[in-house]
Backbone as CSV, one residue per row, in Angstrom:
resi,resn,N_x,N_y,N_z,CA_x,CA_y,CA_z,C_x,C_y,C_z
1,UNK,-16.152,-10.173,6.454,-14.859,-10.129,7.040,-14.063,-8.920,6.482
2,UNK,-13.412,-8.260,7.348,-12.706,-6.980,6.988,-11.323,-7.318,6.446
3,UNK,-10.978,-6.618,5.436,-9.594,-6.828,4.882,-8.643,-6.120,5.811
4,UNK,-7.463,-6.715,5.911,-6.418,-6.117,6.733,-5.072,-6.235,5.993
5,UNK,-4.493,-5.053,5.797,-3.225,-4.845,5.134,-2.183,-4.539,6.163
6,UNK,-1.036,-5.138,6.097,0.045,-4.826,6.936,1.268,-4.259,6.179
7,UNK,2.019,-3.451,6.854,3.128,-2.890,6.201,4.204,-3.784,5.743
8,UNK,4.222,-5.021,6.166,5.107,-6.088,5.765,4.680,-6.772,4.465
9,UNK,3.436,-6.606,4.044,2.909,-7.105,2.737,3.548,-6.445,1.599
10,UNK,3.670,-7.146,0.498,4.285,-6.514,-0.707,3.261,-5.661,-1.480
11,UNK,3.570,-4.857,-2.285,2.685,-3.965,-3.087,1.757,-4.910,-3.846
12,UNK,2.439,-5.900,-4.453,1.754,-6.885,-5.270,0.586,-7.602,-4.525
13,UNK,0.895,-8.048,-3.231,-0.064,-8.664,-2.376,-1.196,-7.685,-2.191
14,UNK,-0.919,-6.481,-1.860,-2.001,-5.470,-1.433,-2.904,-5.255,-2.675
15,UNK,-2.273,-5.107,-3.926,-3.152,-4.789,-5.107,-3.857,-5.986,-5.438
16,UNK,-3.416,-7.214,-5.130,-4.276,-8.416,-5.468,-5.414,-8.521,-4.519
17,UNK,-5.267,-7.955,-3.311,-6.387,-8.006,-2.401,-7.497,-7.091,-2.922
18,UNK,-7.014,-5.799,-3.328,-7.963,-4.912,-3.852,-7.247,-3.816,-4.704
19,UNK,-7.407,-3.922,-6.034,-6.688,-3.004,-6.982,-7.151,-1.623,-6.789
20,UNK,-8.319,-1.305,-6.133,-8.779,0.021,-5.871,-7.790,0.874,-5.037
21,UNK,-6.834,0.073,-4.324,-5.869,0.729,-3.392,-4.884,1.570,-4.259
22,UNK,-4.717,1.291,-5.565,-3.711,1.844,-6.488,-3.705,3.445,-6.366
23,UNK,-4.883,4.091,-6.415,-4.880,5.612,-6.307,-4.207,6.131,-5.041
24,UNK,-4.393,5.345,-3.946,-3.872,5.835,-2.708,-2.301,5.691,-2.782
25,UNK,-1.836,4.681,-3.367,-0.294,4.539,-3.562,0.150,5.582,-4.531
26,UNK,-0.666,5.790,-5.611,-0.097,6.759,-6.580,-0.074,8.151,-6.115
27,UNK,-1.008,8.482,-5.128,-0.959,9.867,-4.576,0.244,10.097,-3.772
28,UNK,0.917,9.195,-3.247,2.177,9.381,-2.508,3.354,9.319,-3.483
29,UNK,3.196,9.179,-4.807,4.250,9.170,-5.628,4.649,7.770,-6.294
30,UNK,3.875,6.742,-5.967,4.159,5.424,-6.482,3.477,5.291,-7.823
31,UNK,4.194,5.822,-8.848,3.486,5.768,-10.194,3.935,4.540,-11.042
32,UNK,4.838,3.711,-10.487,5.160,2.543,-11.301,4.783,1.236,-10.495
33,UNK,3.447,1.139,-10.292,2.932,0.025,-9.595,3.100,-1.376,-10.311
34,UNK,3.187,-1.245,-11.583,3.348,-2.531,-12.367,4.802,-2.919,-12.474
35,UNK,5.685,-2.191,-12.059,7.106,-2.571,-12.147,7.462,-3.693,-11.278
36,UNK,8.228,-4.713,-11.782,8.549,-5.885,-10.941,9.147,-5.426,-9.573
37,UNK,9.939,-4.438,-9.481,10.550,-3.971,-8.182,9.374,-3.462,-7.263
38,UNK,8.461,-2.754,-7.771,7.376,-2.227,-6.867,6.471,-3.357,-6.430
39,UNK,6.290,-4.391,-7.335,5.451,-5.492,-6.980,6.003,-6.202,-5.778
40,UNK,7.314,-6.332,-5.751,7.925,-7.206,-4.678,8.392,-6.356,-3.495
41,UNK,8.161,-5.016,-3.585,8.542,-4.116,-2.322,7.512,-4.190,-1.373
42,UNK,7.836,-4.225,-0.107,6.937,-4.166,0.919,6.341,-2.752,1.117
43,UNK,5.075,-2.716,1.743,4.603,-1.346,1.949,5.521,-0.488,2.765
44,UNK,6.109,-1.071,3.747,7.050,-0.258,4.518,8.315,0.179,3.770
45,UNK,8.809,-0.583,2.865,9.965,-0.160,2.016,9.565,0.942,1.011
46,UNK,8.331,0.787,0.446,7.885,1.773,-0.452,7.619,3.073,0.221
47,UNK,7.035,3.009,1.467,6.853,4.244,2.192,8.081,5.013,2.577
48,UNK,9.071,4.181,2.944,10.523,4.690,3.243,11.039,5.402,2.065
49,UNK,11.062,4.825,0.829,11.488,5.353,-0.397,10.782,6.723,-0.662
50,UNK,9.540,6.760,-0.440,8.730,7.879,-0.748,8.617,8.919,0.371
51,UNK,9.305,8.722,1.530,9.321,9.623,2.575,7.976,9.739,3.253
52,UNK,7.300,8.627,3.316,5.917,8.536,3.998,6.008,7.698,5.250
53,UNK,5.337,8.026,6.263,5.300,7.233,7.482,4.462,5.920,7.225
54,UNK,5.133,4.810,7.188,4.546,3.433,6.987,3.337,3.126,7.813
55,UNK,3.395,3.496,9.073,2.197,3.263,9.879,0.957,4.081,9.465
56,UNK,1.217,5.237,9.090,0.103,6.160,8.661,-0.533,5.572,7.314
57,UNK,0.438,5.152,6.375,0.002,4.692,5.154,-0.803,3.395,5.299
58,UNK,-0.281,2.462,6.177,-1.042,1.278,6.530,-2.417,1.553,7.077
59,UNK,-2.511,2.523,7.993,-3.807,2.972,8.559,-4.760,3.531,7.460
60,UNK,-4.165,4.331,6.533,-4.996,4.905,5.536,-5.557,3.841,4.546
61,UNK,-4.727,2.898,4.188,-5.211,1.782,3.311,-6.277,0.944,3.903
62,UNK,-6.023,0.545,5.276,-6.988,-0.244,5.936,-8.380,0.535,6.140
63,UNK,-8.216,1.808,6.432,-9.522,2.580,6.595,-10.248,2.540,5.249
64,UNK,-9.628,2.680,4.119,-10.203,2.703,2.792,-10.822,1.318,2.568
65,UNK,-10.093,0.241,2.876,-10.591,-1.067,2.519,-11.798,-1.460,3.413
66,UNK,-11.923,-0.815,4.606,-12.997,-1.257,5.487,-14.012,-0.158,5.616
67,UNK,-14.011,0.781,4.727,-15.090,1.897,4.748,-16.403,1.345,4.307
């Protein structure tokens, strides 16, 4: 079964699915993945804060998970 991440999921949920996603998030500037606020933030919210297109980030993570 292929993993599927959505931009509505929290960073905590995504990292619990696969912690190997962390480097993808860190490369966009999310260096505080363990912070309580980051854990509860949705992928869309995190993308907005970091000036990244949420749809593209979602696609990139899903491509990585299903490679």
